[in-house]
XYZ file of C-alpha atoms in Angstrom:
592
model
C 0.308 -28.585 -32.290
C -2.094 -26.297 -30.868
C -0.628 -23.317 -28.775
C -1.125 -23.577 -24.457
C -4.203 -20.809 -23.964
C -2.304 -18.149 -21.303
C -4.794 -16.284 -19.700
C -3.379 -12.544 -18.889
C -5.103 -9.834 -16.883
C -4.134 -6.814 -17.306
C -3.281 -4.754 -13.968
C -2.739 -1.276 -15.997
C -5.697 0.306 -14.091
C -4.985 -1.311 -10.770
C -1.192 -2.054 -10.139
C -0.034 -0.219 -12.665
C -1.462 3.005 -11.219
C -0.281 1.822 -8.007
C 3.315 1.185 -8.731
C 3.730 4.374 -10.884
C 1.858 7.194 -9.323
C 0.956 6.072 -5.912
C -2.930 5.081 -7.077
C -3.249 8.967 -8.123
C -5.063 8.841 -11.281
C -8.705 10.351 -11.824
C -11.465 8.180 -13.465
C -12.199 10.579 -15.919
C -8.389 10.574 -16.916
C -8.074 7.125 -17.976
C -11.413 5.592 -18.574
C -10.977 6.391 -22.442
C -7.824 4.293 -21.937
C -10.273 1.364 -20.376
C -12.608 1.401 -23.698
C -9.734 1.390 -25.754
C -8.440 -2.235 -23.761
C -11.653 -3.265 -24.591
C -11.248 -2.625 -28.241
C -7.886 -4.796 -28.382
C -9.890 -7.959 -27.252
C -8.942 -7.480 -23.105
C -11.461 -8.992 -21.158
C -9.662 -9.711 -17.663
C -8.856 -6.662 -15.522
C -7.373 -5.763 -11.994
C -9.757 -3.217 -11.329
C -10.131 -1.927 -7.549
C -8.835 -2.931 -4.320
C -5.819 -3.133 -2.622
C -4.453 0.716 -2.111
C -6.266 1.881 -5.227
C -9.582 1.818 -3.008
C -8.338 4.098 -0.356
C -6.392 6.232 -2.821
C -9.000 7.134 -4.213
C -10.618 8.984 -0.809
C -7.165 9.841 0.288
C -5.771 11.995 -2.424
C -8.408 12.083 -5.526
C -12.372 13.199 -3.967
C -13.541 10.280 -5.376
C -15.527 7.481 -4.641
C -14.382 3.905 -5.444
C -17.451 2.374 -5.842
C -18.872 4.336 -8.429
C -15.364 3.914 -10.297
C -15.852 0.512 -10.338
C -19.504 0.699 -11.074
C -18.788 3.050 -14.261
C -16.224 0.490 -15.509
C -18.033 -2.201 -15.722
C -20.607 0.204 -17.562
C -17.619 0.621 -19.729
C -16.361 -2.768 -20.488
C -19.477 -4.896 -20.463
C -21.252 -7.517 -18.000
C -19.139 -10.614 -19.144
C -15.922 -9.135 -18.571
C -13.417 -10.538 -15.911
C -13.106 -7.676 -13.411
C -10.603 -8.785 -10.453
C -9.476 -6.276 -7.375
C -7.014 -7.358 -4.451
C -7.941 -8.204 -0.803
C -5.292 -8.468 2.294
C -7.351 -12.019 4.275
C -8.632 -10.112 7.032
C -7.557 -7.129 6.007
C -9.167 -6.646 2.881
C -8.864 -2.889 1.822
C -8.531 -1.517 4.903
C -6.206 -0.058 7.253
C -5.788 -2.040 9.953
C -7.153 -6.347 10.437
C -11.141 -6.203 9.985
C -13.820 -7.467 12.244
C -15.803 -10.528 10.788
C -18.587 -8.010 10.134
C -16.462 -5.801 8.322
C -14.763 -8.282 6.562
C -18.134 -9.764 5.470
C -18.994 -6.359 4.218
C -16.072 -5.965 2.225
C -17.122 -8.915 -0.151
C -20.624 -8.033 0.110
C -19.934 -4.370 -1.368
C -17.635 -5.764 -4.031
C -20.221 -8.271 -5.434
C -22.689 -5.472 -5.534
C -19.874 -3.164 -7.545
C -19.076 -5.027 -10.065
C -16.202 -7.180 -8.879
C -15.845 -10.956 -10.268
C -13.132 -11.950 -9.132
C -10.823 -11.312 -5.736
C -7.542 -12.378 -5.160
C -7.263 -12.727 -1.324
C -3.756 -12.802 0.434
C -2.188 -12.523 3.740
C 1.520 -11.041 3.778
C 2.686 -13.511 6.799
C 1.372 -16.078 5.061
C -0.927 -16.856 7.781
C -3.420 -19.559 6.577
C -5.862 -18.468 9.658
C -6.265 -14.714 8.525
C -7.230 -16.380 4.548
C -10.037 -18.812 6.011
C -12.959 -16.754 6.457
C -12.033 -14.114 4.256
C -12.226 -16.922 1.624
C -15.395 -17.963 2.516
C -17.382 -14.915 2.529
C -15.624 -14.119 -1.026
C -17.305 -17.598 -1.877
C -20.576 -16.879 0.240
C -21.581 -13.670 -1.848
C -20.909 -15.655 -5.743
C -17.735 -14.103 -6.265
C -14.579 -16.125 -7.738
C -11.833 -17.172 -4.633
C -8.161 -16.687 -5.909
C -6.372 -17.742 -2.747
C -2.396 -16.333 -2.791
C 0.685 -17.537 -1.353
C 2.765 -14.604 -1.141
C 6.689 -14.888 -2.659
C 9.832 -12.820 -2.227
C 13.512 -13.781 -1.529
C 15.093 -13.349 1.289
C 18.080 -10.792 2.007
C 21.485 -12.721 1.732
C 22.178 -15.074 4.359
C 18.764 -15.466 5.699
C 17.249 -19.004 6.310
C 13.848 -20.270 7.258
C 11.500 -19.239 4.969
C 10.498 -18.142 1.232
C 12.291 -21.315 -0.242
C 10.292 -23.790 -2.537
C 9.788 -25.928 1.110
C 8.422 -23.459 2.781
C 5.902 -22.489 0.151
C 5.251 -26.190 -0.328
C 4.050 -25.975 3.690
C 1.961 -22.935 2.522
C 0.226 -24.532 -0.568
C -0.601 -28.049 1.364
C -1.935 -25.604 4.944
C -4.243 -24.016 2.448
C -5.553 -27.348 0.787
C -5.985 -28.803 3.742
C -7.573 -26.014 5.398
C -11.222 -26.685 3.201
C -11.026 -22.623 2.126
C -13.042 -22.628 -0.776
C -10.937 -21.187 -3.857
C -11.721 -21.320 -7.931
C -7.458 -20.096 -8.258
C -4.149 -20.275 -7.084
C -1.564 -17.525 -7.400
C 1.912 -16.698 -6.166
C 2.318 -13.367 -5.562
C 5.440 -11.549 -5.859
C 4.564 -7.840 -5.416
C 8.747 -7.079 -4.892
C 10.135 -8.683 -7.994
C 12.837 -10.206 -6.262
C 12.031 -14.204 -6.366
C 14.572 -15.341 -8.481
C 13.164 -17.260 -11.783
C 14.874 -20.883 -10.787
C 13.088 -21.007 -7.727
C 9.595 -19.501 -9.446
C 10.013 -22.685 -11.750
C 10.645 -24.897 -9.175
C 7.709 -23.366 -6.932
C 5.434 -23.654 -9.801
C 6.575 -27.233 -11.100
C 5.568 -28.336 -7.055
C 2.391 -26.509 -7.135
C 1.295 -28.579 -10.489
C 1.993 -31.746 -8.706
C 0.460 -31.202 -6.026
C -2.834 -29.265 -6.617
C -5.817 -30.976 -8.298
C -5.743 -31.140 -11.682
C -7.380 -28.808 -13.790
C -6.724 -26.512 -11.092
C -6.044 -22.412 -12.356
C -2.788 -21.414 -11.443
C -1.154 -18.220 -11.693
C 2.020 -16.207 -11.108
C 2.288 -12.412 -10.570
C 5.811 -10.528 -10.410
C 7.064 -6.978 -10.773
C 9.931 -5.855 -13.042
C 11.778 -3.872 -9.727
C 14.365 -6.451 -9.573
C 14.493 -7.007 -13.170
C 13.784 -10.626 -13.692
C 10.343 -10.186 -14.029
C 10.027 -11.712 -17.855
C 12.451 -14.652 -16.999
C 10.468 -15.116 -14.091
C 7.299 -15.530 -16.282
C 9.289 -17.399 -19.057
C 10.295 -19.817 -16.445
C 6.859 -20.104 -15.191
C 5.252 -20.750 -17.994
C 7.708 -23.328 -19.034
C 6.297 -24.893 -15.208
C 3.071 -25.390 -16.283
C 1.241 -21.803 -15.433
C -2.218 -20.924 -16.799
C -2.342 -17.297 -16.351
C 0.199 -14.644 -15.334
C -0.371 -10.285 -15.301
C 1.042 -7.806 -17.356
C 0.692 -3.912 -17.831
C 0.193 -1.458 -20.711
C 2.818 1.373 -21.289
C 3.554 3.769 -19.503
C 2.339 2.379 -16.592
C 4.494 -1.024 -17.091
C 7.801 -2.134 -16.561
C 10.134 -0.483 -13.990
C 7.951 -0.897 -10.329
C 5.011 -2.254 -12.119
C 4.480 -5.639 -14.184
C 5.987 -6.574 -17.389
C 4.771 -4.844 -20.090
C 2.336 -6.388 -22.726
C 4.666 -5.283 -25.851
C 7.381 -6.948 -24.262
C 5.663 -10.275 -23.414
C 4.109 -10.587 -26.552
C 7.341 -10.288 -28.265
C 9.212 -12.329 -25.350
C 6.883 -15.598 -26.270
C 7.485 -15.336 -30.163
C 7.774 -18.710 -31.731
C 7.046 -20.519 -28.450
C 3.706 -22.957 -27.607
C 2.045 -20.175 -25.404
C -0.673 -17.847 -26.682
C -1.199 -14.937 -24.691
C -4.812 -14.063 -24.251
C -5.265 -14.619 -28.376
C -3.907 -10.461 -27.984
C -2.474 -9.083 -31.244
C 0.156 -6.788 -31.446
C -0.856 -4.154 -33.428
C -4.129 -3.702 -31.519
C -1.811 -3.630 -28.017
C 0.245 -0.700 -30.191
C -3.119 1.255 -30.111
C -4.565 0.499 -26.650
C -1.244 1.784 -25.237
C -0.871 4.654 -27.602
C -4.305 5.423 -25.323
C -2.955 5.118 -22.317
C -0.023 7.497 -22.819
C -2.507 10.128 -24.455
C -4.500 10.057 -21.507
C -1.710 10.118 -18.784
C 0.712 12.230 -20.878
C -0.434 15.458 -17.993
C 0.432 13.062 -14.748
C 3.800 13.417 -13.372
C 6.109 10.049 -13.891
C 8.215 9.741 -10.767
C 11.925 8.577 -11.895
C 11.911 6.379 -9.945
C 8.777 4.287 -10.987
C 10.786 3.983 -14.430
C 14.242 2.015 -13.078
C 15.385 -1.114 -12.320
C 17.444 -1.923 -8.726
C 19.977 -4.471 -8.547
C 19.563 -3.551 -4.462
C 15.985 -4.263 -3.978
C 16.621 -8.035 -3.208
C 18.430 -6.975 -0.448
C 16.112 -4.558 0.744
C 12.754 -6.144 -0.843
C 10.188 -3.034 -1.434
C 7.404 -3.461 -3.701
C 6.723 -1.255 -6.611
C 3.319 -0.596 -5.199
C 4.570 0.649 -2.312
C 7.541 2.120 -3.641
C 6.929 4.908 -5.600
C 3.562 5.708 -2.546
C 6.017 5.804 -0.283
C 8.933 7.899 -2.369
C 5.872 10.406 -3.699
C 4.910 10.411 0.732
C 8.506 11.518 1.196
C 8.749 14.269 -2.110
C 5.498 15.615 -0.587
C 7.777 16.269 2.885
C 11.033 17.176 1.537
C 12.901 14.367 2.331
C 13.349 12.377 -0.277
C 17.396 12.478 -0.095
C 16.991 10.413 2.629
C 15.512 7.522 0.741
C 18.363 5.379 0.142
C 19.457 5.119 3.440
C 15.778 4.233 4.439
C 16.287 1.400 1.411
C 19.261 0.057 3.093
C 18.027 0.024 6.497
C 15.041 -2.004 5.151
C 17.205 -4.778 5.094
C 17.794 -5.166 9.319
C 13.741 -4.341 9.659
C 13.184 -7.225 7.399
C 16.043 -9.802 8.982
C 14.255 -8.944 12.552
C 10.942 -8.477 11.803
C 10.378 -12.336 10.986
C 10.067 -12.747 7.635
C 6.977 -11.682 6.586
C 6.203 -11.015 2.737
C 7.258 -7.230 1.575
C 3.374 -6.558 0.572
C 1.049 -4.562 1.449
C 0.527 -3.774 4.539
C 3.801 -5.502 5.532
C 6.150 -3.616 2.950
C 4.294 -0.446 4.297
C 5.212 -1.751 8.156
C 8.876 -1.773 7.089
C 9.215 0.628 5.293
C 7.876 3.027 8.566
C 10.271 0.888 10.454
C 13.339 1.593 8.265
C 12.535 5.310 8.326
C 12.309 5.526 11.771
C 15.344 3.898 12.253
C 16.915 6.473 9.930
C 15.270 9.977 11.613
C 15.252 8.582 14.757
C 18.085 6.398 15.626
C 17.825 2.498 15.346
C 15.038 1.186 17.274
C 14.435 4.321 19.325
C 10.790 4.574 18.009
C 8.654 1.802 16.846
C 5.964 1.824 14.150
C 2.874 0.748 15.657
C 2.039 -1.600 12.606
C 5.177 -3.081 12.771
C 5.451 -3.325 16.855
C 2.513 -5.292 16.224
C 3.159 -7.558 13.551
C 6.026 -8.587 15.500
C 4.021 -9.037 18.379
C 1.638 -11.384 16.748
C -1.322 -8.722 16.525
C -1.664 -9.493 12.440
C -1.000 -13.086 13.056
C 1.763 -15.532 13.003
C 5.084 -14.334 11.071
C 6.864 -17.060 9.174
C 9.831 -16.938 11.532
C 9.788 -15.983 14.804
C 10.785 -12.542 15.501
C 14.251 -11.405 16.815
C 13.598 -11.789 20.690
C 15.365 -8.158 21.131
C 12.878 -6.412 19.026
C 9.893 -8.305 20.300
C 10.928 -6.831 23.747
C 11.130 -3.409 22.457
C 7.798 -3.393 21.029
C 6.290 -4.271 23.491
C 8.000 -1.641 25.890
C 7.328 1.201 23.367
C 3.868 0.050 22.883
C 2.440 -1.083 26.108
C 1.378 -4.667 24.510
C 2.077 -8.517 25.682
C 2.788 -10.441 22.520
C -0.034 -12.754 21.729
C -1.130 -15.752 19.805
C -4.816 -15.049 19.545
C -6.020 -15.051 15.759
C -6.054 -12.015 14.332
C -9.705 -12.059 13.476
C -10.650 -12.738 16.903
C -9.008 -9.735 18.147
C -10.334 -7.725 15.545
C -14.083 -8.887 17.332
C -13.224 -8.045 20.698
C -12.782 -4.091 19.329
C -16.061 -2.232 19.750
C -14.423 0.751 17.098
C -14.520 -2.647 14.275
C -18.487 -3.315 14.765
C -20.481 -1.984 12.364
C -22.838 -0.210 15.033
C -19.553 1.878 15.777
C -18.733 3.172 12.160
C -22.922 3.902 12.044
C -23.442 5.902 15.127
C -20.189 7.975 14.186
C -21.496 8.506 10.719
C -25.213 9.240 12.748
C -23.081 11.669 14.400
C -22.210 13.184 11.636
C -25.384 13.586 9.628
C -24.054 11.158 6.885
C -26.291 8.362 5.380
C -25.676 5.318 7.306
C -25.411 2.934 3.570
C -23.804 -0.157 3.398
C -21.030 2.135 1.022
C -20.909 4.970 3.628
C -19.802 2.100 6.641
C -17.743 0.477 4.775
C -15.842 3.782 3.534
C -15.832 5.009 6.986
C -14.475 1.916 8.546
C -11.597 1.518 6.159
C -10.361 4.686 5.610
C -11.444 6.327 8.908
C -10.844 9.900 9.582
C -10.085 10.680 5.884
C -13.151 8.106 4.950
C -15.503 10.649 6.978
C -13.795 13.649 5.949
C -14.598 12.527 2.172
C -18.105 11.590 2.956
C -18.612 15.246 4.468
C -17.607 17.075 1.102
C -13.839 17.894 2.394
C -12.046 16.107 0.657
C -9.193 17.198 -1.464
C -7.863 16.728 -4.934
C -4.404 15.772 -4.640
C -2.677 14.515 -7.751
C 1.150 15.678 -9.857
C 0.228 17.386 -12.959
C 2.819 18.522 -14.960
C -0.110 21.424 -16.312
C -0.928 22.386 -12.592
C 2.472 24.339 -12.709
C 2.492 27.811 -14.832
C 4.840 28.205 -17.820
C 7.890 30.059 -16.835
C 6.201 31.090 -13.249
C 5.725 27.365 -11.467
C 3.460 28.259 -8.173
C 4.302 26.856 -4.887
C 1.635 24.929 -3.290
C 1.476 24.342 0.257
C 3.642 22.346 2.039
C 7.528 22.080 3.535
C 10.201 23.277 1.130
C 13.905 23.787 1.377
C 15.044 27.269 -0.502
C 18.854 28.596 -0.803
C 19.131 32.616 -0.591
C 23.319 33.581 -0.787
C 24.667 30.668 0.547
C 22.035 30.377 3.175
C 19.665 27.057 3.581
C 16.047 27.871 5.029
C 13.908 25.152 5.841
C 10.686 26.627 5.644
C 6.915 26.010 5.313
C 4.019 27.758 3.040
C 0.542 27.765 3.684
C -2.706 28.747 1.093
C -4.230 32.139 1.202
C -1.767 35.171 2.089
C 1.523 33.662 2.067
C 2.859 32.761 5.599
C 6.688 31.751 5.022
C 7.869 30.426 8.463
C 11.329 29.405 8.824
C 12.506 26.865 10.960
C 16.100 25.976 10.019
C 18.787 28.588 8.765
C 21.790 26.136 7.493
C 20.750 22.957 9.389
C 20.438 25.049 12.924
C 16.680 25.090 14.230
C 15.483 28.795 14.735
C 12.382 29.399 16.954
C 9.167 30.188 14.891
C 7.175 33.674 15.234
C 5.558 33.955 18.653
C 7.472 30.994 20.215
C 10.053 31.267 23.135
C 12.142 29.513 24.610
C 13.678 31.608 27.221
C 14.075 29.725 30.153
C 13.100 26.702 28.380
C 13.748 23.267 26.149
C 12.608 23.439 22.996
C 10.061 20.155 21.889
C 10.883 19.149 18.164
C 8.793 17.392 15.529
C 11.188 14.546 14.642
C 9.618 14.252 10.950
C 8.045 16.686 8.538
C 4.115 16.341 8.924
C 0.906 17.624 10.169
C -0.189 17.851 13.606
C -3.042 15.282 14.315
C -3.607 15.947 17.809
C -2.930 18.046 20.747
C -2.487 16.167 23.831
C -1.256 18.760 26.564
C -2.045 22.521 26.815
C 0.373 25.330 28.212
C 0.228 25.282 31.963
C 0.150 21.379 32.170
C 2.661 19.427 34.289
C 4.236 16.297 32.213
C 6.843 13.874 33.079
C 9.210 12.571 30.576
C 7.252 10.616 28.190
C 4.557 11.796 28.307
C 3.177 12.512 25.206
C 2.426 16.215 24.188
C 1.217 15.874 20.911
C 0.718 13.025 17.813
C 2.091 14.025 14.045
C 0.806 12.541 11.342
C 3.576 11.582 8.704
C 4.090 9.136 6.645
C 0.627 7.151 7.091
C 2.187 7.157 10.633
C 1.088 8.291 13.759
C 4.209 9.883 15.677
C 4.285 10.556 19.277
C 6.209 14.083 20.332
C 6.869 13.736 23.706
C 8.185 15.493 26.926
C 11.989 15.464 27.145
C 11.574 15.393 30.636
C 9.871 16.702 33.500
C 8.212 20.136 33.926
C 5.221 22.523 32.618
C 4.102 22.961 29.292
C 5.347 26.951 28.553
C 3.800 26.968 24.959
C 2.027 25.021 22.888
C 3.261 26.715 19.669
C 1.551 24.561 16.430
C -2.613 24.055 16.057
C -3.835 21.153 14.435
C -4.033 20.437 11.290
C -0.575 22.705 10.899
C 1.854 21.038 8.617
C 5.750 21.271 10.211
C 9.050 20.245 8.689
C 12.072 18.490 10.408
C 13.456 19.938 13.765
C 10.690 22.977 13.815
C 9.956 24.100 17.503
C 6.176 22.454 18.160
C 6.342 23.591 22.050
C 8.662 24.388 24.858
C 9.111 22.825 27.870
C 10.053 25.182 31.309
């Protein structure tokens, strides 16, 4: 009896990078890895999209275009090249215009792409509909997603085989043109009873002949029983990852699965093992320099509870290393768990995983639902769409104090229209503005990754990757940034900057001191709440504010963070510029 053909893709160079290092790898650092894949006989690939496209702007001075461009150079014009899209979404930060989401598929055709998988975390059918059909419109293969995790414990109402059931017959129904089907379960935490289940409905009910696939993530640890279980359901394709970018937050790796399937009727991909023994030999050679966060390595029995993705895991523990606060992770973990219960169920994936995690840290600097991430204050306000559950009523209400919005039930595409900064005659007078070249790239760049979109298309980027060579033997240098150092006994919270060393402290053992040239005589000290960089400067000294009012925004954490007026009175000193990076309780003005 002839073997069941399993197609895999391989996600090394998409996910993998994603889940391990927070997307920071340089082309030129693993592309010998990509023509060594080829070699073995891989000829599907996650490629681009999803966080890996902005990553690349963000933290690596490159452009993701001509990444993708160069690896199709590399691996041929028949290969399978796949990236990720968020519905309306797509790659960028916030919900897309229809011209912007038109663009998105438009651009990818051009570079490369063959195939995208499209999905919406809330499971919104609306926000998949014309995403779907511009994929289709511009030639490009439609793999339309239902999105998977399990619920914290005693939670009810959605992520059940029912409810995705509902999903899969909406999107049928709905005439979006598609050429696959995958579940998506970017946390690893669906358990593999209900993955057979969901997949043994899905085979009933789609047409036959249809392509269906599952995607997990080893965080949980049930990732190969999940894709046992699934394949024993009837699945045509699932992903998998090469060592060392495998395993832990990122997919199963391709070792394992080939030896997981021995003796059974499922041949994966026709892939040998002792050509997969050289690819990944490759891949460790050429990422044996990059930094491997411990954390991107384990397993958590608590994830289910508090259901984080390994893509956005190790991006978001790598955000909080970067700031010095990384001890605080676990209790940002286990707050995750209320954000989710309230928040209404929406799938932990990008850019919902990202909207609690900000949530959950809040919660945790800030007191419980003192502050409010804007992405998640809108989510739960029905700005991204409709959430599976409805909200708690409590939080809605807070929102949409803290933010100033009515909740709404307008489609998310719709509202994306009606915002003059989401045309593409905005993004190409700004980038007129600028003196950049008003391309088709150059828009699209600019609209999705904004200010650091423009500040990468004026030659400022910066390079910003973990290296274990970027540190001198026996004399490691200390880049710029917030640190915490111990001199006899003491604790000093303090913060270095490039060029001649400026060491300014701000905390001696936990208790704030007052920066050089600030003063507070006669005055309250304003405090940045998180460690970031200043972003804006609202107010200048001499101003009269009221309380609330907001004197200046940090940037931290992909967030935007008001600082605001403690109460009423004049701005004394504004004692921070922009662009100035500040830890954790430093003085940022004073109020008299």
């Amino acid at each position: 009896m002839a073997k069941k053909y399993i197609d895999i893709m391989d996600t090394t160079f998409r996910d993998g990078f994603q889940s391990v290092f927070g997307g920071r790898v340089l082309m030129n650092d693993f592309f010998p890895a990509v023509e060594a894949a080829k070699e073995a006989g891989i000829t599907h690939f996650e490629f681009g999209g999803g966080a890996r496209f902005q990553s690349l702007y963000f933290y690596l001075n490159e452009d993701a275009f001509t990444m993708m461009d160069r690896f199709r150079e590399i691996v041929g014009p028949d290969a399978n090249l796949q990236t990720l899209a968020r519905g309306v979404n797509t790659v960028m930060l916030d919900t897309g215009s229809r011209e912007l989401v038109d663009l998105h598929a438009k651009m990818f055709k051009k570079h490369g792409t063959t195939t995208i998988r499209n999905f919406d975390a809330l499971n919104d059918v609306e926000n998949l509909k014309y995403s779907g059909e511009r994929i289709h419109h511009y030639g490009l293969k439609h793999e339309v997603v239902v999105t998977m995790m399990d619920l914290p414990p005693g939670c009810t109402g959605a992520h059940d085989v029912p409810f995705y059931e509902r999903k899969l017959r909406e999107i049928l129904d709905s005439g979006i043109p598609y050429d696959s089907i995958c579940f998506k379960d970017a946390s690893g935490t669906s358990s593999p009873k209900k993955v057979y289940e969901t997949i043994k409905m899905a085979r009933k009910l789609i047409p036959e002949g249809t392509h269906l696939r599952l995607h997990t993530h080893e965080t949980a640890g049930v990732s190969v029983a999940c894709y046992l279980a699934a394949l024993e359901a009837g699945i045509d394709g699932i992903d998998m990852a090469a060592s060392p970018v495998s395993g832990g937050t990122s997919q199963p790796d391709i070792l394992t699965m080939l030896h997981a399937t021995k003796g059974s009727n499922f041949d994966l991909g026709g892939l040998e093992l002792e050509k997969i023994l050289t690819y990944e030999k490759e891949v460790q050679r050429c990422l044996e320099d990059y930094f491997m966060p411990p954390e991107a390595t384990m397993v958590s029995p608590l994830i289910p509870f508090s259901p984080m993705p390994g893509g956005a895991l190790t991006a978001n523990t790598q955000m909080m290393r970067d700031n010095n606060i990384l001890d605080r992770f676990p209790e940002v973990i286990a707050a995750m768990r209320e954000v989710v219960e309230r928040g209404g169920y929406g799938t932990s994936v990008t850019p919902v995983s990202q909207f609690y995690f900000q949530q959950a840290l809040n919660n945790v600097m800030q007191g419980p639902w003192k502050a409010i991430a804007p992405g998640y204050g809108k989510m739960v306000l029905g700005y991204f769409g409709k959430t599976p559950v409805a909200p708690d009523p409590e939080i809605v209400k807070i929102a949409s104090e803290k933010l100033g919005l009515e909740p709404t039930t307008k489609n998310a595409i719709d509202l994306a229209d009606a915002d003059k900064t989401k045309s593409l005659a905005y993004w190409k007078e700004l980038l007129e503005k600028e003196n950049i070249e008003t391309s088709d790239e150059n828009i699209f760049i600019a609209a999705a990754c904004q200010e650091k979109g423009i500040t990468f298309l004026k030659g400022e980027a910066e390079v910003n990757v973990r290296k274990k060579s970027d540190k001198q033997e026996g004399n490691a240098t200390m880049g710029t940034g917030s640190y915490t150092v111990i001199v006899n006994g003491e604790k000093f919270s303090v913060q270095v900057a490039e060029g001649d060393v400026n060491v300014q402290v701000s905390e001696v053992n936990g208790e704030s001191v007052q920066p050089s040239g600030a003063s507070s005589d006669e005055g309250d000290s304003v405090k940045s709440l998180l460690p970031g960089s200043i972003w804006k400067i609202v107010a200048n000294p001499g101003d009269q504010v009221s309380e609330g009012d907001i004197i200046m925004i940090l940037e931290s954490m992909k967030m935007e963070i008001d600082i605001i007026a403690p109460r009423d009175g004049v701005v004394k000193s504004i004692n921070v510029a922009t662009n100035d990076k500040v830890v954790e309780g430093q003085v940022v003005a004073v109020l008299g």
